PDB file of C-alpha atoms in Angstrom:
ATOM      1  CA  UNK A   1      10.007   8.345  12.589  1.00 39.00           C
ATOM      2  CA  UNK A   2       9.151   7.308   9.073  1.00 47.00           C
ATOM      3  CA  UNK A   3       7.335   9.378   6.496  1.00 62.00           C
ATOM      4  CA  UNK A   4       3.641   8.677   6.893  1.00 69.00           C
ATOM      5  CA  UNK A   5       3.891   7.223  10.394  1.00 82.00           C
ATOM      6  CA  UNK A   6       0.602   6.254  11.999  1.00 84.00           C
ATOM      7  CA  UNK A   7      -0.305   6.310  15.664  1.00 86.00           C
ATOM      8  CA  UNK A   8      -1.426   4.687  17.774  1.00 90.00           C
ATOM      9  CA  UNK A   9       0.065   1.377  16.679  1.00 91.00           C
ATOM     10  CA  UNK A  10      -2.954  -0.437  18.062  1.00 94.00           C
ATOM     11  CA  UNK A  11      -6.427   0.649  19.114  1.00 95.00           C
ATOM     12  CA  UNK A  12      -9.214  -1.365  20.721  1.00 96.00           C
ATOM     13  CA  UNK A  13     -12.721   0.046  21.045  1.00 96.00           C
ATOM     14  CA  UNK A  14     -16.298  -1.111  21.504  1.00 97.00           C
ATOM     15  CA  UNK A  15     -18.785  -1.248  18.665  1.00 97.00           C
ATOM     16  CA  UNK A  16     -20.562   2.072  18.288  1.00 97.00           C
ATOM     17  CA  UNK A  17     -17.621   4.132  19.521  1.00 97.00           C
ATOM     18  CA  UNK A  18     -15.568   6.419  17.326  1.00 98.00           C
ATOM     19  CA  UNK A  19     -12.037   5.520  16.308  1.00 97.00           C
ATOM     20  CA  UNK A  20      -9.376   8.128  15.601  1.00 97.00           C
ATOM     21  CA  UNK A  21      -5.968   7.408  14.170  1.00 96.00           C
ATOM     22  CA  UNK A  22      -3.260   9.808  13.150  1.00 96.00           C
ATOM     23  CA  UNK A  23      -0.592  10.067  10.499  1.00 95.00           C
ATOM     24  CA  UNK A  24       2.463  12.295  10.640  1.00 94.00           C
ATOM     25  CA  UNK A  25       4.778  12.986   7.746  1.00 92.00           C
ATOM     26  CA  UNK A  26       7.984  14.898   7.174  1.00 89.00           C
ATOM     27  CA  UNK A  27       8.167  16.269   3.660  1.00 87.00           C
ATOM     28  CA  UNK A  28       5.748  18.423   1.679  1.00 85.00           C
ATOM     29  CA  UNK A  29       2.962  16.429   0.109  1.00 86.00           C
ATOM     30  CA  UNK A  30       0.726  16.664  -2.906  1.00 85.00           C
ATOM     31  CA  UNK A  31      -1.895  14.471  -1.347  1.00 91.00           C
ATOM     32  CA  UNK A  32      -2.313  11.987   1.491  1.00 94.00           C
ATOM     33  CA  UNK A  33      -4.230   8.743   1.176  1.00 95.00           C
ATOM     34  CA  UNK A  34      -5.752   6.338   3.692  1.00 96.00           C
ATOM     35  CA  UNK A  35      -6.064   2.611   3.116  1.00 97.00           C
ATOM     36  CA  UNK A  36      -7.568  -0.314   5.005  1.00 98.00           C
ATOM     37  CA  UNK A  37      -6.131  -3.822   5.122  1.00 97.00           C
ATOM     38  CA  UNK A  38      -8.056  -6.794   6.405  1.00 96.00           C
ATOM     39  CA  UNK A  39      -5.911  -9.583   7.756  1.00 94.00           C
ATOM     40  CA  UNK A  40      -4.060 -11.425   5.008  1.00 92.00           C
ATOM     41  CA  UNK A  41      -5.539  -9.315   2.231  1.00 95.00           C
ATOM     42  CA  UNK A  42      -4.500  -6.453  -0.016  1.00 96.00           C
ATOM     43  CA  UNK A  43      -5.031  -2.810   0.838  1.00 97.00           C
ATOM     44  CA  UNK A  44      -8.232  -1.019  -0.085  1.00 97.00           C
ATOM     45  CA  UNK A  45      -8.193   2.683  -0.883  1.00 96.00           C
ATOM     46  CA  UNK A  46     -10.480   4.642   1.433  1.00 97.00           C
ATOM     47  CA  UNK A  47      -9.976   8.326   0.822  1.00 96.00           C
ATOM     48  CA  UNK A  48      -7.566  10.811  -0.737  1.00 95.00           C
ATOM     49  CA  UNK A  49      -7.144  14.336   0.577  1.00 95.00           C
ATOM     50  CA  UNK A  50      -5.210  16.934  -1.380  1.00 92.00           C
ATOM     51  CA  UNK A  51      -2.787  19.390   0.182  1.00 92.00           C
ATOM     52  CA  UNK A  52      -5.182  22.296  -0.400  1.00 93.00           C
ATOM     53  CA  UNK A  53      -8.033  20.525   1.409  1.00 95.00           C
ATOM     54  CA  UNK A  54      -8.536  20.568   5.163  1.00 97.00           C
ATOM     55  CA  UNK A  55     -11.306  18.042   5.618  1.00 98.00           C
ATOM     56  CA  UNK A  56     -13.001  15.364   3.620  1.00 97.00           C
ATOM     57  CA  UNK A  57     -15.866  12.984   4.329  1.00 97.00           C
ATOM     58  CA  UNK A  58     -16.858   9.642   2.897  1.00 95.00           C
ATOM     59  CA  UNK A  59     -19.708   7.844   4.631  1.00 97.00           C
ATOM     60  CA  UNK A  60     -18.615   7.204   8.229  1.00 98.00           C
ATOM     61  CA  UNK A  61     -15.073   8.351   7.466  1.00 98.00           C
ATOM     62  CA  UNK A  62     -13.770  11.812   8.156  1.00 98.00           C
ATOM     63  CA  UNK A  63     -10.223  12.793   7.232  1.00 98.00           C
ATOM     64  CA  UNK A  64      -8.522  16.012   8.220  1.00 97.00           C
ATOM     65  CA  UNK A  65      -5.224  17.400   7.031  1.00 97.00           C
ATOM     66  CA  UNK A  66      -3.078  19.999   8.772  1.00 96.00           C
ATOM     67  CA  UNK A  67      -0.163  20.843   6.497  1.00 94.00           C
ATOM     68  CA  UNK A  68       1.331  23.235   9.055  1.00 94.00           C
ATOM     69  CA  UNK A  69       1.685  20.356  11.505  1.00 94.00           C
ATOM     70  CA  UNK A  70       2.345  17.802   8.774  1.00 94.00           C
ATOM     71  CA  UNK A  71      -0.343  15.538  10.120  1.00 95.00           C
ATOM     72  CA  UNK A  72      -3.617  13.915   9.160  1.00 96.00           C
ATOM     73  CA  UNK A  73      -6.269  12.118  11.129  1.00 97.00           C
ATOM     74  CA  UNK A  74      -8.798   9.476  10.144  1.00 97.00           C
ATOM     75  CA  UNK A  75     -12.002   9.306  12.162  1.00 98.00           C
ATOM     76  CA  UNK A  76     -14.339   6.350  11.855  1.00 98.00           C
ATOM     77  CA  UNK A  77     -17.678   7.131  13.446  1.00 98.00           C
ATOM     78  CA  UNK A  78     -20.074   4.589  14.954  1.00 98.00           C
ATOM     79  CA  UNK A  79     -17.584   1.780  14.446  1.00 98.00           C
ATOM     80  CA  UNK A  80     -18.643  -1.759  13.591  1.00 97.00           C
ATOM     81  CA  UNK A  81     -16.965  -5.104  14.083  1.00 97.00           C
ATOM     82  CA  UNK A  82     -16.391  -5.154  10.319  1.00 97.00           C
ATOM     83  CA  UNK A  83     -14.133  -2.095  10.688  1.00 98.00           C
ATOM     84  CA  UNK A  84     -11.565  -4.323  12.408  1.00 98.00           C
ATOM     85  CA  UNK A  85      -8.480  -4.002  10.200  1.00 97.00           C
ATOM     86  CA  UNK A  86      -5.156  -2.234   9.865  1.00 96.00           C
ATOM     87  CA  UNK A  87      -5.198   1.303   8.555  1.00 97.00           C
ATOM     88  CA  UNK A  88      -2.338   2.906   6.654  1.00 96.00           C
ATOM     89  CA  UNK A  89      -1.618   6.342   5.357  1.00 95.00           C
ATOM     90  CA  UNK A  90       0.381   6.826   2.188  1.00 94.00           C
ATOM     91  CA  UNK A  91       2.220   9.866   0.899  1.00 93.00           C
ATOM     92  CA  UNK A  92       4.463  10.761  -2.011  1.00 88.00           C
ATOM     93  CA  UNK A  93       8.031  11.506  -0.944  1.00 81.00           C
ATOM     94  CA  UNK A  94       9.638  12.971  -4.046  1.00 81.00           C
ATOM     95  CA  UNK A  95       9.047   9.932  -6.224  1.00 86.00           C
ATOM     96  CA  UNK A  96       6.015   8.690  -8.051  1.00 87.00           C
ATOM     97  CA  UNK A  97       5.209   5.865  -5.674  1.00 92.00           C
ATOM     98  CA  UNK A  98       3.487   5.964  -2.305  1.00 94.00           C
ATOM     99  CA  UNK A  99       5.386   5.515   0.938  1.00 94.00           C
ATOM    100  CA  UNK A 100       3.380   3.869   3.715  1.00 94.00           C
ATOM    101  CA  UNK A 101       3.762   3.884   7.477  1.00 89.00           C
ATOM    102  CA  UNK A 102       3.564   0.893   9.793  1.00 91.00           C
ATOM    103  CA  UNK A 103      -0.173   1.228  10.249  1.00 94.00           C
ATOM    104  CA  UNK A 104      -2.707   1.318  13.078  1.00 95.00           C
ATOM    105  CA  UNK A 105      -4.318  -2.006  14.012  1.00 95.00           C
ATOM    106  CA  UNK A 106      -7.930  -1.363  14.955  1.00 97.00           C
ATOM    107  CA  UNK A 107      -9.925  -3.922  16.897  1.00 97.00           C
ATOM    108  CA  UNK A 108     -13.647  -3.257  17.268  1.00 97.00           C
ATOM    109  CA  UNK A 109     -15.199  -5.406  19.970  1.00 96.00           C
ATOM    110  CA  UNK A 110     -18.812  -6.459  19.339  1.00 91.00           C
TER     111      UNK A 110
ATOM    112  CA  UNK B   1     -14.973  -7.318 -13.712  1.00 61.00           C
ATOM    113  CA  UNK B   2     -11.870  -5.178 -13.809  1.00 69.00           C
ATOM    114  CA  UNK B   3      -9.234  -5.892 -11.259  1.00 94.00           C
ATOM    115  CA  UNK B   4      -5.713  -6.866 -10.393  1.00 97.00           C
ATOM    116  CA  UNK B   5      -4.789 -10.511  -9.951  1.00 97.00           C
ATOM    117  CA  UNK B   6      -1.807 -11.897  -8.121  1.00 98.00           C
ATOM    118  CA  UNK B   7      -0.775 -15.517  -8.361  1.00 96.00           C
ATOM    119  CA  UNK B   8      -0.076 -17.815  -6.766  1.00 96.00           C
ATOM    120  CA  UNK B   9      -1.669 -17.012  -3.419  1.00 96.00           C
ATOM    121  CA  UNK B  10       0.932 -19.114  -1.587  1.00 96.00           C
ATOM    122  CA  UNK B  11       4.416 -19.940  -2.810  1.00 95.00           C
ATOM    123  CA  UNK B  12       7.178 -21.997  -1.286  1.00 93.00           C
ATOM    124  CA  UNK B  13      10.775 -21.524  -2.311  1.00 90.00           C
ATOM    125  CA  UNK B  14      13.757 -23.656  -1.605  1.00 90.00           C
ATOM    126  CA  UNK B  15      17.064 -22.117  -0.714  1.00 87.00           C
ATOM    127  CA  UNK B  16      18.924 -20.980  -3.823  1.00 87.00           C
ATOM    128  CA  UNK B  17      15.873 -20.957  -6.105  1.00 91.00           C
ATOM    129  CA  UNK B  18      14.516 -18.075  -8.116  1.00 95.00           C
ATOM    130  CA  UNK B  19      10.756 -17.694  -8.088  1.00 96.00           C
ATOM    131  CA  UNK B  20       8.454 -15.410 -10.047  1.00 97.00           C
ATOM    132  CA  UNK B  21       5.315 -13.800  -8.690  1.00 98.00           C
ATOM    133  CA  UNK B  22       2.666 -12.866 -11.199  1.00 98.00           C
ATOM    134  CA  UNK B  23       0.699  -9.616 -11.250  1.00 98.00           C
ATOM    135  CA  UNK B  24      -1.867  -8.937 -13.976  1.00 98.00           C
ATOM    136  CA  UNK B  25      -4.365  -6.078 -14.262  1.00 97.00           C
ATOM    137  CA  UNK B  26      -7.182  -5.413 -16.703  1.00 96.00           C
ATOM    138  CA  UNK B  27      -7.898  -1.896 -15.496  1.00 94.00           C
ATOM    139  CA  UNK B  28      -5.887  -0.262 -18.282  1.00 93.00           C
ATOM    140  CA  UNK B  29      -3.739   1.347 -15.591  1.00 93.00           C
ATOM    141  CA  UNK B  30      -0.420   2.836 -16.604  1.00 92.00           C
ATOM    142  CA  UNK B  31       1.478   2.472 -13.340  1.00 93.00           C
ATOM    143  CA  UNK B  32       2.212  -0.674 -11.369  1.00 96.00           C
ATOM    144  CA  UNK B  33       3.996  -1.273  -8.080  1.00 97.00           C
ATOM    145  CA  UNK B  34       5.448  -4.049  -5.937  1.00 98.00           C
ATOM    146  CA  UNK B  35       5.544  -3.860  -2.147  1.00 98.00           C
ATOM    147  CA  UNK B  36       6.797  -6.232   0.501  1.00 98.00           C
ATOM    148  CA  UNK B  37       5.085  -6.564   3.879  1.00 97.00           C
ATOM    149  CA  UNK B  38       6.622  -8.361   6.834  1.00 95.00           C
ATOM    150  CA  UNK B  39       4.423  -9.560   9.734  1.00 88.00           C
ATOM    151  CA  UNK B  40       2.930  -6.675  11.673  1.00 83.00           C
ATOM    152  CA  UNK B  41       4.793  -4.167   9.541  1.00 86.00           C
ATOM    153  CA  UNK B  42       4.036  -1.592   6.922  1.00 90.00           C
ATOM    154  CA  UNK B  43       4.690  -1.825   3.197  1.00 95.00           C
ATOM    155  CA  UNK B  44       8.117  -1.317   1.686  1.00 96.00           C
ATOM    156  CA  UNK B  45       8.516  -0.435  -1.976  1.00 97.00           C
ATOM    157  CA  UNK B  46      10.474  -2.884  -4.126  1.00 98.00           C
ATOM    158  CA  UNK B  47      10.005  -1.669  -7.709  1.00 98.00           C
ATOM    159  CA  UNK B  48       7.595   0.496  -9.633  1.00 97.00           C
ATOM    160  CA  UNK B  49       6.800   1.199 -13.265  1.00 96.00           C
ATOM    161  CA  UNK B  50       5.037   4.188 -14.763  1.00 92.00           C
ATOM    162  CA  UNK B  51       5.042   2.941 -18.332  1.00 92.00           C
ATOM    163  CA  UNK B  52       5.762  -0.132 -20.421  1.00 94.00           C
ATOM    164  CA  UNK B  53       9.462  -1.010 -20.761  1.00 96.00           C
ATOM    165  CA  UNK B  54      10.454   1.303 -17.921  1.00 95.00           C
ATOM    166  CA  UNK B  55      10.744   0.733 -14.177  1.00 97.00           C
ATOM    167  CA  UNK B  56      12.533   2.176 -11.143  1.00 97.00           C
ATOM    168  CA  UNK B  57      14.028   0.709  -8.005  1.00 97.00           C
ATOM    169  CA  UNK B  58      12.313   1.294  -4.710  1.00 97.00           C
ATOM    170  CA  UNK B  59      13.757   1.117  -1.212  1.00 95.00           C
ATOM    171  CA  UNK B  60      14.523  -2.604  -1.102  1.00 96.00           C
ATOM    172  CA  UNK B  61      15.228  -3.645  -4.715  1.00 97.00           C
ATOM    173  CA  UNK B  62      18.297  -5.761  -3.951  1.00 96.00           C
ATOM    174  CA  UNK B  63      17.654  -9.422  -4.660  1.00 96.00           C
ATOM    175  CA  UNK B  64      14.582  -8.703  -6.802  1.00 98.00           C
ATOM    176  CA  UNK B  65      14.033  -8.102 -10.503  1.00 98.00           C
ATOM    177  CA  UNK B  66      11.042  -7.049 -12.595  1.00 98.00           C
ATOM    178  CA  UNK B  67       9.988  -6.603 -16.201  1.00 98.00           C
ATOM    179  CA  UNK B  68       7.244  -4.548 -17.819  1.00 98.00           C
ATOM    180  CA  UNK B  69       6.884  -5.850 -21.356  1.00 98.00           C
ATOM    181  CA  UNK B  70       3.123  -5.429 -21.402  1.00 97.00           C
ATOM    182  CA  UNK B  71       0.900  -2.795 -19.841  1.00 97.00           C
ATOM    183  CA  UNK B  72      -1.168  -5.473 -18.114  1.00 97.00           C
ATOM    184  CA  UNK B  73       1.664  -7.408 -16.518  1.00 98.00           C
ATOM    185  CA  UNK B  74       4.390  -6.653 -13.970  1.00 98.00           C
ATOM    186  CA  UNK B  75       6.003  -9.897 -12.757  1.00 98.00           C
ATOM    187  CA  UNK B  76       8.399  -9.889  -9.826  1.00 98.00           C
ATOM    188  CA  UNK B  77      11.278 -12.370  -9.604  1.00 98.00           C
ATOM    189  CA  UNK B  78      12.714 -13.101  -6.192  1.00 96.00           C
ATOM    190  CA  UNK B  79      16.263 -14.232  -6.830  1.00 95.00           C
ATOM    191  CA  UNK B  80      18.563 -16.367  -4.729  1.00 90.00           C
ATOM    192  CA  UNK B  81      20.397 -13.150  -3.841  1.00 89.00           C
ATOM    193  CA  UNK B  82      17.465 -12.141  -1.634  1.00 90.00           C
ATOM    194  CA  UNK B  83      18.534 -13.692   1.644  1.00 87.00           C
ATOM    195  CA  UNK B  84      15.321 -13.259   3.596  1.00 91.00           C
ATOM    196  CA  UNK B  85      12.466 -13.450   1.101  1.00 94.00           C
ATOM    197  CA  UNK B  86       9.781 -14.836   3.411  1.00 95.00           C
ATOM    198  CA  UNK B  87       7.092 -12.140   3.364  1.00 96.00           C
ATOM    199  CA  UNK B  88       3.743 -11.067   1.961  1.00 97.00           C
ATOM    200  CA  UNK B  89       4.080  -9.454  -1.477  1.00 98.00           C
ATOM    201  CA  UNK B  90       1.555  -6.954  -2.737  1.00 98.00           C
ATOM    202  CA  UNK B  91       1.135  -5.631  -6.238  1.00 98.00           C
ATOM    203  CA  UNK B  92      -0.780  -2.438  -6.992  1.00 97.00           C
ATOM    204  CA  UNK B  93      -1.756  -0.386  -9.999  1.00 96.00           C
ATOM    205  CA  UNK B  94      -2.834   3.163 -10.639  1.00 93.00           C
ATOM    206  CA  UNK B  95      -4.459   5.002 -13.521  1.00 87.00           C
ATOM    207  CA  UNK B  96      -2.823   7.939 -15.276  1.00 70.00           C
ATOM    208  CA  UNK B  97       0.795   7.185 -14.677  1.00 56.00           C
ATOM    209  CA  UNK B  98       1.821  10.575 -16.008  1.00 57.00           C
ATOM    210  CA  UNK B  99      -0.273  12.290 -13.376  1.00 64.00           C
ATOM    211  CA  UNK B 100       0.001  10.213 -10.246  1.00 58.00           C
ATOM    212  CA  UNK B 101      -1.635  12.575  -7.838  1.00 67.00           C
ATOM    213  CA  UNK B 102      -5.256  12.093  -8.748  1.00 72.00           C
ATOM    214  CA  UNK B 103      -6.201   8.567  -7.780  1.00 83.00           C
ATOM    215  CA  UNK B 104      -5.532   5.900  -5.227  1.00 92.00           C
ATOM    216  CA  UNK B 105      -4.004   2.516  -5.811  1.00 95.00           C
ATOM    217  CA  UNK B 106      -5.807  -0.708  -6.560  1.00 96.00           C
ATOM    218  CA  UNK B 107      -4.133  -3.605  -4.791  1.00 97.00           C
ATOM    219  CA  UNK B 108      -4.095  -7.304  -5.527  1.00 98.00           C
ATOM    220  CA  UNK B 109      -4.795  -9.900  -2.846  1.00 97.00           C
ATOM    221  CA  UNK B 110      -1.131 -10.681  -2.328  1.00 97.00           C
ATOM    222  CA  UNK B 111       1.237 -13.630  -2.547  1.00 98.00           C
ATOM    223  CA  UNK B 112       2.625 -15.146   0.620  1.00 97.00           C
ATOM    224  CA  UNK B 113       6.138 -16.443  -0.048  1.00 96.00           C
ATOM    225  CA  UNK B 114       7.813 -18.841   2.351  1.00 95.00           C
ATOM    226  CA  UNK B 115      11.334 -20.220   2.174  1.00 90.00           C
ATOM    227  CA  UNK B 116      11.496 -23.907   3.088  1.00 87.00           C
TER     228      UNK B 116
END
């Protein structure tokens, strides 16, 4: 799999439910970042977690990082229809530019 | 308002033509990046630049060229050598190019390029 590979590829939930998506990576990282992309738009930075952090919160977002398993998860609590988007994780892979996975497409049904 | 602007939003290219996609930022960011996104796919890095007059190839640089003559601008030229250029192109910038591990990227709204 690619560096920064998200799963599942697609996720459909009802409004009010929690959404969890995961990112796995292969090489050591300095930090890991999560982004959201609405259809046909650019990416929006959500949250950055450093390699020495285990958990970070921002509003309804909770990100965890397990460097021993080389994985991160993004939890969106109490989801809303407006959370419908694709979510990507990005990591640095030995160069000073982020590498992104293929993303998780989240559909929140009203 | 500070931001990053990509133009045009839609671009049509004929076979054999070169076209240039514009990316301008007024965020005073040092680093700028170009990514390509195919339908339902992730982003692939084309070129990136940490400082004026310097840039590096990404994973799919063949058939593309860039320049970084000004801090604010990082245009991408899609040349006729790029055989399958139809895609969504995203430009991004980041503060503190010498220390890239502090902040996230700011993305433009993208340019959708179609070969006709």
